[in-house]
Amino acid sequence: MNKILILADDLTGANDTGAAISKLGWSTCSAVNYKVNPQELEQYECISVNLDSRSLDERKAYETVWEAAERFAGPEIKLYSKRIDSTLRGNLGSECDALLDKLSDEGTKDWAAMIVPAFPQAGRTYKGDILYVNGIPLEYTSAAKDPKRPVMTSSALECFRKQSKRKSVLIDLEMVRSDRDALRSYVENVLKEGARNILFEAVTQQDIDGIASVLTECSFPFIAVDPGSFTAAFTSAKLGKGKENEIQTGEKILAVIGSVNQIAKRQTTRLLEETGADYAILDVEELLESDSRRKREMKKASEKLRNVKEGNIVSILLLSSSIEKELISLKKFEERDKMSIHALCEKINNSIAQVAAEAILEGEYGGVFTTGGDITVAVCTALNTGGIKIKKEIFPLAVGGEIQLEDGRWISLATKGGMIGDEDAICKCVEYLLKILQ
Protein backbone atom coordinates (compact mmCIF):
# COMPACT_ATOMS: atom_id res chain seq x y z
CA MET A 1 0.00 0.00 0.00
CA ASN A 2 3.02 2.33 0.49
CA LYS A 3 3.21 4.94 -2.28
CA ILE A 4 5.28 7.73 -0.73
CA LEU A 5 8.57 7.30 1.13
CA ILE A 6 10.14 10.16 3.10
CA LEU A 7 13.58 9.76 4.65
CA ALA A 8 14.30 12.50 7.22
CA ASP A 9 17.42 13.23 9.25
CA ASP A 10 15.42 13.86 12.44
CA LEU A 11 11.99 13.12 13.88
CA THR A 12 10.73 16.70 13.81
CA GLY A 13 11.30 16.76 10.06
CA ALA A 14 9.77 13.32 9.56
CA ASN A 15 6.70 14.38 11.52
CA ASP A 16 6.24 17.74 9.83
CA THR A 17 6.62 16.46 6.27
CA GLY A 18 4.39 13.53 7.16
CA ALA A 19 1.78 15.96 8.47
CA ALA A 20 1.81 17.85 5.17
CA ILE A 21 1.12 14.59 3.30
CA SER A 22 -1.55 13.55 5.82
CA LYS A 23 -3.24 16.92 5.24
CA LEU A 24 -3.62 15.89 1.59
CA GLY A 25 -5.60 12.85 2.70
CA TRP A 26 -2.92 10.15 2.46
CA SER A 27 -2.71 7.80 5.46
CA THR A 28 0.68 8.53 6.99
CA CYS A 29 2.91 6.97 9.63
CA SER A 30 6.03 8.60 11.05
CA ALA A 31 8.46 5.79 11.95
CA VAL A 32 10.57 6.85 14.93
CA ASN A 33 13.54 4.86 13.63
CA TYR A 34 14.45 3.14 10.39
CA LYS A 35 14.86 -0.32 11.93
CA VAL A 36 11.11 -0.80 12.34
CA ASN A 37 9.76 -3.73 10.30
CA PRO A 38 8.33 -2.30 7.05
CA GLN A 39 5.67 -5.02 7.01
CA GLU A 40 4.18 -3.53 10.18
CA LEU A 41 3.53 -0.30 8.24
CA GLU A 42 2.05 -1.78 5.06
CA GLN A 43 -1.39 -0.28 5.74
CA TYR A 44 -0.06 3.26 5.35
CA GLU A 45 0.18 5.05 2.01
CA CYS A 46 3.00 7.30 3.20
CA ILE A 47 5.89 6.29 5.45
CA SER A 48 8.00 9.11 6.90
CA VAL A 49 11.12 7.62 8.46
CA ASN A 50 13.32 9.24 11.09
CA LEU A 51 16.97 8.36 10.43
CA ASP A 52 18.37 10.43 13.34
CA SER A 53 21.37 11.07 11.10
CA ARG A 54 21.91 14.82 11.31
CA SER A 55 24.69 14.66 13.88
CA LEU A 56 26.41 11.59 12.40
CA ASP A 57 29.61 11.85 10.44
CA GLU A 58 29.36 11.88 6.65
CA ARG A 59 30.20 8.20 6.11
CA LYS A 60 27.82 6.92 8.79
CA ALA A 61 25.02 9.17 7.52
CA TYR A 62 25.50 7.77 4.00
CA GLU A 63 25.34 4.20 5.32
CA THR A 64 22.22 4.97 7.35
CA VAL A 65 20.33 6.35 4.33
CA TRP A 66 21.47 3.43 2.18
CA GLU A 67 20.29 0.90 4.78
CA ALA A 68 16.94 2.66 5.20
CA ALA A 69 16.42 2.79 1.44
CA GLU A 70 17.24 -0.90 1.24
CA ARG A 71 14.53 -1.64 3.81
CA PHE A 72 11.77 0.63 2.52
CA ALA A 73 12.34 1.32 -1.19
CA GLY A 74 10.49 -0.76 -3.76
CA PRO A 75 8.65 -0.71 -7.09
CA GLU A 76 5.40 0.30 -5.37
CA ILE A 77 6.86 3.66 -4.25
CA LYS A 78 5.68 6.44 -6.57
CA LEU A 79 7.44 9.34 -4.84
CA TYR A 80 10.70 9.50 -2.92
CA SER A 81 11.54 12.42 -0.65
CA LYS A 82 14.80 13.16 1.17
CA ARG A 83 13.75 15.62 3.84
CA ILE A 84 16.51 18.11 4.73
CA ASP A 85 16.77 20.59 7.56
CA SER A 86 15.25 24.01 6.86
CA THR A 87 18.50 25.62 8.05
CA LEU A 88 20.83 23.38 6.01
CA ARG A 89 22.24 21.50 9.00
CA GLY A 90 23.41 17.94 8.61
CA ASN A 91 24.79 15.76 5.84
CA LEU A 92 22.75 17.12 2.95
CA GLY A 93 24.99 16.00 0.11
CA SER A 94 26.07 12.58 1.34
CA GLU A 95 22.53 11.61 2.33
CA CYS A 96 21.15 12.58 -1.09
CA ASP A 97 24.02 10.70 -2.73
CA ALA A 98 23.16 7.59 -0.74
CA LEU A 99 19.51 7.55 -1.83
CA LEU A 100 20.39 8.36 -5.45
CA ASP A 101 23.10 5.67 -5.47
CA LYS A 102 20.69 3.10 -4.09
CA LEU A 103 17.89 3.92 -6.55
CA SER A 104 20.28 4.09 -9.52
CA ASP A 105 21.82 0.78 -8.47
CA GLU A 106 18.38 -0.86 -8.28
CA GLY A 107 17.08 0.39 -11.62
CA THR A 108 18.16 0.84 -15.21
CA LYS A 109 18.28 4.65 -15.09
CA ASP A 110 20.35 7.27 -13.35
CA TRP A 111 18.39 9.36 -10.79
CA ALA A 112 18.55 13.07 -9.99
CA ALA A 113 17.66 15.24 -6.99
CA MET A 114 15.28 18.19 -7.34
CA ILE A 115 16.17 20.41 -4.41
CA VAL A 116 13.97 23.24 -3.06
CA PRO A 117 15.48 24.57 0.20
CA ALA A 118 12.73 27.16 0.76
CA PHE A 119 10.04 26.69 3.42
CA PRO A 120 7.98 29.91 3.28
CA GLN A 121 5.52 28.84 6.01
CA ALA A 122 8.43 28.75 8.47
CA GLY A 123 10.03 31.97 7.19
CA ARG A 124 12.67 30.23 5.04
CA THR A 125 13.11 31.78 1.60
CA TYR A 126 15.80 31.15 -1.01
CA LYS A 127 16.93 33.84 -3.46
CA GLY A 128 20.30 34.76 -4.99
CA ASP A 129 21.62 31.46 -3.58
CA ILE A 130 21.07 32.85 -0.07
CA LEU A 131 18.80 31.02 2.36
CA TYR A 132 17.02 33.58 4.53
CA VAL A 133 15.50 32.85 7.94
CA ASN A 134 12.80 35.44 8.60
CA GLY A 135 14.62 37.83 6.27
CA ILE A 136 18.10 37.29 7.76
CA PRO A 137 20.82 35.35 5.89
CA LEU A 138 21.16 31.96 7.53
CA GLU A 139 24.80 32.32 8.59
CA TYR A 140 23.88 35.31 10.82
CA THR A 141 21.07 33.53 12.72
CA SER A 142 21.12 31.48 15.92
CA ALA A 143 20.34 28.37 13.84
CA ALA A 144 23.81 28.63 12.31
CA LYS A 145 25.36 28.33 15.76
CA ASP A 146 23.99 24.85 16.46
CA PRO A 147 26.51 23.17 18.85
CA LYS A 148 26.28 19.82 17.03
CA ARG A 149 25.98 20.95 13.40
CA PRO A 150 26.88 24.64 12.95
CA VAL A 151 26.23 26.12 9.49
CA MET A 152 29.00 28.34 8.09
CA THR A 153 27.29 29.53 4.91
CA SER A 154 23.94 30.81 3.67
CA SER A 155 24.54 29.20 0.25
CA ALA A 156 22.66 25.96 -0.34
CA LEU A 157 24.56 25.47 -3.59
CA GLU A 158 27.87 25.64 -1.71
CA CYS A 159 26.62 23.03 0.77
CA PHE A 160 25.75 20.57 -1.97
CA ARG A 161 28.92 21.20 -3.96
CA LYS A 162 31.03 20.53 -0.87
CA GLN A 163 29.09 17.52 0.38
CA SER A 164 27.95 15.70 -2.78
CA LYS A 165 29.95 13.89 -5.44
CA ARG A 166 27.34 14.86 -8.06
CA LYS A 167 27.27 17.95 -10.23
CA SER A 168 25.13 20.66 -8.61
CA VAL A 169 23.51 23.58 -10.44
CA LEU A 170 21.20 26.42 -9.44
CA ILE A 171 18.02 27.56 -11.20
CA ASP A 172 17.40 31.16 -10.20
CA LEU A 173 14.12 32.82 -9.29
CA GLU A 174 13.78 34.56 -12.64
CA MET A 175 13.82 31.22 -14.45
CA VAL A 176 11.52 29.61 -11.86
CA ARG A 177 8.97 32.35 -12.54
CA SER A 178 9.39 32.24 -16.29
CA ASP A 179 7.20 30.51 -18.86
CA ARG A 180 6.33 26.91 -17.92
CA ASP A 181 7.80 25.47 -21.12
CA ALA A 182 10.99 27.50 -20.67
CA LEU A 183 11.52 26.14 -17.16
CA ARG A 184 10.86 22.55 -18.24
CA SER A 185 13.27 22.92 -21.17
CA TYR A 186 15.94 24.43 -18.90
CA VAL A 187 15.66 21.52 -16.45
CA GLU A 188 15.95 19.02 -19.30
CA ASN A 189 19.06 20.76 -20.63
CA VAL A 190 20.94 20.80 -17.31
CA LEU A 191 20.11 17.11 -16.87
CA LYS A 192 21.54 16.38 -20.32
CA GLU A 193 24.69 18.30 -19.32
CA GLY A 194 25.20 15.93 -16.39
CA ALA A 195 23.75 17.86 -13.45
CA ARG A 196 22.15 15.58 -10.85
CA ASN A 197 21.59 18.00 -7.97
CA ILE A 198 19.30 20.74 -9.30
CA LEU A 199 18.53 23.53 -6.83
CA PHE A 200 15.54 25.84 -7.34
CA GLU A 201 15.18 29.28 -5.80
CA ALA A 202 11.77 30.06 -4.29
CA VAL A 203 10.32 32.79 -2.10
CA THR A 204 6.60 31.95 -1.98
CA GLN A 205 4.48 28.81 -1.89
CA GLN A 206 3.29 29.81 -5.35
CA ASP A 207 6.89 29.49 -6.58
CA ILE A 208 7.10 25.99 -5.08
CA ASP A 209 3.73 24.95 -6.50
CA GLY A 210 4.89 26.11 -9.94
CA ILE A 211 8.11 24.07 -9.72
CA ALA A 212 6.13 21.00 -8.65
CA SER A 213 3.66 21.38 -11.49
CA VAL A 214 6.40 21.64 -14.13
CA LEU A 215 8.28 18.65 -12.74
CA THR A 216 5.25 16.37 -13.11
CA GLU A 217 6.19 16.42 -16.81
CA CYS A 218 9.82 15.47 -16.18
CA SER A 219 10.60 12.03 -17.62
CA PHE A 220 13.93 11.78 -15.77
CA PRO A 221 13.50 9.88 -12.44
CA PHE A 222 14.18 12.05 -9.40
CA ILE A 223 13.81 12.42 -5.66
CA ALA A 224 12.33 15.48 -3.95
CA VAL A 225 14.79 17.15 -1.56
CA ASP A 226 13.41 19.86 0.71
CA PRO A 227 12.18 20.72 4.22
CA GLY A 228 8.63 19.62 3.34
CA SER A 229 6.77 22.21 1.25
CA PHE A 230 8.01 20.95 -2.11
CA THR A 231 7.37 17.29 -1.24
CA ALA A 232 3.78 18.14 -0.34
CA ALA A 233 3.30 20.27 -3.45
CA PHE A 234 4.72 17.57 -5.72
CA THR A 235 2.59 14.88 -4.02
CA SER A 236 -0.49 16.98 -4.66
CA ALA A 237 0.49 17.71 -8.27
CA LYS A 238 1.48 14.13 -9.14
CA LEU A 239 -0.75 11.92 -6.98
CA GLY A 240 -3.64 14.21 -6.04
CA LYS A 241 -5.64 13.79 -2.84
CA GLY A 242 -5.93 10.69 -0.65
CA LYS A 243 -8.96 9.45 1.29
CA GLU A 244 -7.75 9.24 4.87
CA ASN A 245 -10.43 9.30 7.63
CA GLU A 246 -10.23 10.92 11.07
CA ILE A 247 -10.14 9.01 14.43
CA GLN A 248 -9.89 9.22 18.20
CA THR A 249 -9.55 10.77 21.77
CA GLY A 250 -7.96 10.85 25.33
CA GLU A 251 -7.99 12.28 28.93
CA LYS A 252 -5.25 14.14 30.83
CA ILE A 253 -2.17 15.63 29.17
CA LEU A 254 1.52 15.13 29.92
CA ALA A 255 3.93 17.72 28.50
CA VAL A 256 7.50 16.41 28.26
CA ILE A 257 9.93 19.29 27.76
CA GLY A 258 13.59 18.50 27.28
CA SER A 259 14.69 21.36 25.04
CA VAL A 260 17.06 23.72 26.85
CA ASN A 261 17.47 26.63 24.42
CA GLN A 262 16.22 30.13 25.27
CA ILE A 263 13.27 29.88 22.89
CA ALA A 264 12.01 26.72 24.62
CA LYS A 265 12.53 28.32 28.05
CA ARG A 266 10.31 31.27 27.12
CA GLN A 267 7.69 28.91 25.70
CA THR A 268 7.76 26.80 28.86
CA THR A 269 7.38 29.85 31.09
CA ARG A 270 4.39 30.93 28.99
CA LEU A 271 2.80 27.47 29.33
CA LEU A 272 3.16 27.62 33.12
CA GLU A 273 1.61 31.10 33.17
CA GLU A 274 -1.30 30.18 30.89
CA THR A 275 -2.22 26.80 32.39
CA GLY A 276 -1.21 27.24 36.03
CA ALA A 277 -0.02 23.64 35.78
CA ASP A 278 2.38 22.08 38.25
CA TYR A 279 5.49 20.25 37.18
CA ALA A 280 8.12 17.66 38.06
CA ILE A 281 11.80 18.35 37.40
CA LEU A 282 14.77 16.14 36.61
CA ASP A 283 18.06 17.74 37.64
CA VAL A 284 20.45 17.29 34.71
CA GLU A 285 23.58 17.23 36.86
CA GLU A 286 22.08 14.52 39.10
CA LEU A 287 21.34 12.42 36.01
CA LEU A 288 25.01 12.53 35.03
CA GLU A 289 26.80 12.34 38.40
CA SER A 290 26.42 8.57 38.87
CA ASP A 291 24.00 5.73 38.08
CA SER A 292 22.76 5.60 41.67
CA ARG A 293 22.04 9.34 41.75
CA ARG A 294 20.43 9.11 38.32
CA LYS A 295 18.04 6.37 39.52
CA ARG A 296 17.26 8.32 42.69
CA GLU A 297 16.54 11.48 40.69
CA MET A 298 14.26 9.60 38.29
CA LYS A 299 12.36 7.97 41.17
CA LYS A 300 11.88 11.37 42.85
CA ALA A 301 10.56 12.88 39.61
CA SER A 302 8.19 9.94 39.07
CA GLU A 303 6.71 10.36 42.54
CA LYS A 304 6.30 14.11 42.07
CA LEU A 305 4.65 13.54 38.68
CA ARG A 306 2.05 11.21 40.23
CA ASN A 307 1.15 13.93 42.73
CA VAL A 308 0.99 16.55 39.99
CA LYS A 309 -1.34 14.38 37.91
CA GLU A 310 -3.89 14.11 40.73
CA GLY A 311 -4.81 17.79 40.71
CA ASN A 312 -4.11 18.89 37.13
CA ILE A 313 -5.46 18.34 33.64
CA VAL A 314 -2.00 19.25 32.32
CA SER A 315 1.13 17.85 33.98
CA ILE A 316 4.62 18.92 32.95
CA LEU A 317 7.87 16.97 33.11
CA LEU A 318 10.96 19.15 32.72
CA LEU A 319 14.73 19.08 32.76
CA SER A 320 16.23 21.53 35.24
CA SER A 321 17.97 23.36 32.37
CA SER A 322 14.58 23.90 30.71
CA ILE A 323 13.28 26.23 33.41
CA GLU A 324 15.22 26.67 36.69
CA LYS A 325 18.93 26.40 35.93
CA GLU A 326 21.15 27.99 33.37
CA LEU A 327 22.37 25.70 30.60
CA ILE A 328 25.07 23.58 32.21
CA SER A 329 28.33 22.68 30.52
CA LEU A 330 28.69 18.99 29.77
CA LYS A 331 32.45 19.38 29.34
CA LYS A 332 33.38 18.10 32.80
CA PHE A 333 31.25 14.97 32.34
CA GLU A 334 32.68 14.46 28.85
CA GLU A 335 36.22 14.50 30.25
CA ARG A 336 35.46 12.53 33.42
CA ASP A 337 33.40 9.75 31.81
CA LYS A 338 35.18 9.69 28.44
CA MET A 339 31.78 10.09 26.76
CA SER A 340 30.90 12.23 23.77
CA ILE A 341 28.48 15.14 24.09
CA HIS A 342 26.09 13.15 21.89
CA ALA A 343 26.22 10.17 24.28
CA LEU A 344 25.68 12.40 27.32
CA CYS A 345 22.67 14.03 25.67
CA GLU A 346 21.27 10.57 24.89
CA LYS A 347 21.63 9.62 28.54
CA ILE A 348 19.70 12.72 29.60
CA ASN A 349 17.01 12.18 26.96
CA ASN A 350 16.58 8.52 27.87
CA SER A 351 16.19 9.43 31.54
CA ILE A 352 13.35 11.89 31.00
CA ALA A 353 11.79 9.50 28.46
CA GLN A 354 11.77 6.61 30.93
CA VAL A 355 10.04 8.72 33.57
CA ALA A 356 7.50 9.91 30.98
CA ALA A 357 6.84 6.40 29.64
CA GLU A 358 6.28 5.02 33.13
CA ALA A 359 3.73 7.77 33.83
CA ILE A 360 1.94 7.24 30.50
CA LEU A 361 1.69 3.47 30.95
CA GLU A 362 0.18 3.94 34.41
CA GLY A 363 -2.88 5.40 32.69
CA GLU A 364 -5.03 8.58 32.73
CA TYR A 365 -2.92 10.39 30.14
CA GLY A 366 -4.78 10.53 26.84
CA GLY A 367 -2.52 13.16 25.31
CA VAL A 368 1.24 13.72 25.31
CA PHE A 369 3.22 16.74 24.16
CA THR A 370 6.95 16.55 23.41
CA THR A 371 9.34 19.26 22.30
CA GLY A 372 12.52 18.42 20.40
CA GLY A 373 12.99 15.55 17.97
CA ASP A 374 15.51 13.77 20.23
CA ILE A 375 13.09 13.81 23.16
CA THR A 376 10.24 12.57 20.98
CA VAL A 377 12.33 9.67 19.69
CA ALA A 378 13.38 8.77 23.23
CA VAL A 379 9.79 8.82 24.53
CA CYS A 380 8.48 6.71 21.62
CA THR A 381 11.36 4.27 22.09
CA ALA A 382 10.70 3.99 25.82
CA LEU A 383 7.04 3.25 25.02
CA ASN A 384 8.14 0.69 22.41
CA THR A 385 5.95 2.31 19.78
CA GLY A 386 7.33 2.01 16.26
CA GLY A 387 5.71 5.04 14.67
CA ILE A 388 3.46 8.07 14.93
CA LYS A 389 0.22 8.15 12.98
CA ILE A 390 0.28 11.70 11.64
CA LYS A 391 -3.07 13.51 11.73
CA LYS A 392 -2.51 17.24 11.41
CA GLU A 393 -0.01 20.08 11.09
CA ILE A 394 -0.66 22.36 14.08
CA PHE A 395 1.72 24.98 12.67
CA PRO A 396 4.92 24.64 10.61
CA LEU A 397 7.24 22.04 12.21
CA ALA A 398 4.63 21.11 14.84
CA VAL A 399 2.30 18.18 14.27
CA GLY A 400 -0.53 16.30 15.91
CA GLY A 401 -0.93 12.56 15.69
CA GLU A 402 -1.44 9.32 17.59
CA ILE A 403 0.72 6.54 19.00
CA GLN A 404 -0.35 3.06 20.01
CA LEU A 405 0.81 1.64 23.33
CA GLU A 406 1.72 -2.00 23.87
CA ASP A 407 -1.61 -2.66 25.61
CA GLY A 408 -3.43 -1.58 22.46
CA ARG A 409 -4.51 1.87 23.68
CA TRP A 410 -4.15 4.84 21.33
CA ILE A 411 -3.14 8.20 22.80
CA SER A 412 -2.90 11.56 21.09
CA LEU A 413 0.46 13.21 20.53
CA ALA A 414 1.56 16.76 19.71
CA THR A 415 5.21 17.43 19.01
CA LYS A 416 7.36 20.28 17.70
CA GLY A 417 10.99 21.12 17.05
CA GLY A 418 12.86 22.48 20.05
CA MET A 419 13.59 25.91 18.52
CA ILE A 420 10.33 26.21 16.58
CA GLY A 421 7.58 28.76 17.10
CA ASP A 422 6.85 31.93 19.06
CA GLU A 423 6.30 32.21 22.82
CA ASP A 424 2.84 30.64 22.50
CA ALA A 425 4.05 27.61 20.52
CA ILE A 426 3.85 25.04 23.33
CA CYS A 427 0.52 26.50 24.46
CA LYS A 428 -0.85 26.01 20.94
CA CYS A 429 0.21 22.36 20.95
CA VAL A 430 -1.36 21.76 24.35
CA GLU A 431 -4.54 23.54 23.22
CA TYR A 432 -4.66 21.20 20.24
CA LEU A 433 -4.54 18.21 22.62
CA LEU A 434 -7.19 19.73 24.89
CA LYS A 435 -9.56 20.04 21.93
CA ILE A 436 -8.93 16.40 21.03
CA LEU A 437 -9.71 15.33 24.59
CA GLN A 438 -12.95 17.29 24.63
C-alpha angles and dihedrals in degrees: 000000000000111000103158126048122191120186112195131184093223139019096249089059093044090051097045096047089044089052091054090054092045088053087061089059101259115134104246137191125190107211110211091213136012095239093074113117107263090213089065089061099045093113092066124087093206126038117193109191126201110217095178086214104132096099096039122105118262097261095047091046090053091050092048093054091045092051092047091049090050090055100043109023119097145140091276092065110101098179131031122196129187103199113211131191115272089230096048095250120151137027099324098159101039093046092051089046090053094053093043091048091050095048093044090049091052097047141043096250137067114246131220135203121235104203125197109172094181122106104177095179089063095042096261114136130169122210134144087011089294120122109214125202108204089334096313122108108255097241090062096052131090089249089069090059095062106151093221101037112014116187116224099185141043091212115102090188090057090051093054095042090053097042105035131066090211128090110265125202135177128228107203129222094257091059092042089056095043128100113313094237091048092054093047091049091048092052091049091051096051089048090053089050090058103262113147101169107060115182121199125201116225136169104175137036086247089062090052093046089052092052091049093050093051093047092057084076094051111114093193111095113245146165124232112240117190146101091273113283096088094045090054093045093049092047089053093046096045105031103020123208128340128215104237117158128216125248147178160359151227148190130238124015130234117197113201110196118183101149111112104188122115093254092056091046092056091047091050092049089051091051091052091049095047099043102029085219123163123231147204120224134209112205107226095209091052090052090057103037096079141327092256093052090045091055091046092050092049092049091050091050092048092053092047090049091055090054092047091051093056095066104027140068088205120044122186129209113195143176113236090241090057095067120350108034133049116252105285124221114246091198096100092051091046091055097039098046098031088233128139121244087247092056092047091051090050090053091052093045093048091051095055090041093054092051090048094047092050090052093047094049091051087068140235094089110107095166134042129191122197130181121205126032093246092054092047092052091048093050093047090047092050089051090048091232114149100206150359120246101223115221110162147358106239091188131327110312092005120095141180123217146129137265128198119227124217091257090059097256119136119217129186121249134197119185138170140178115274096243096035127116141008127290091286095052098105090042090055091052092049090047088054090055092046090055090050091051092050 
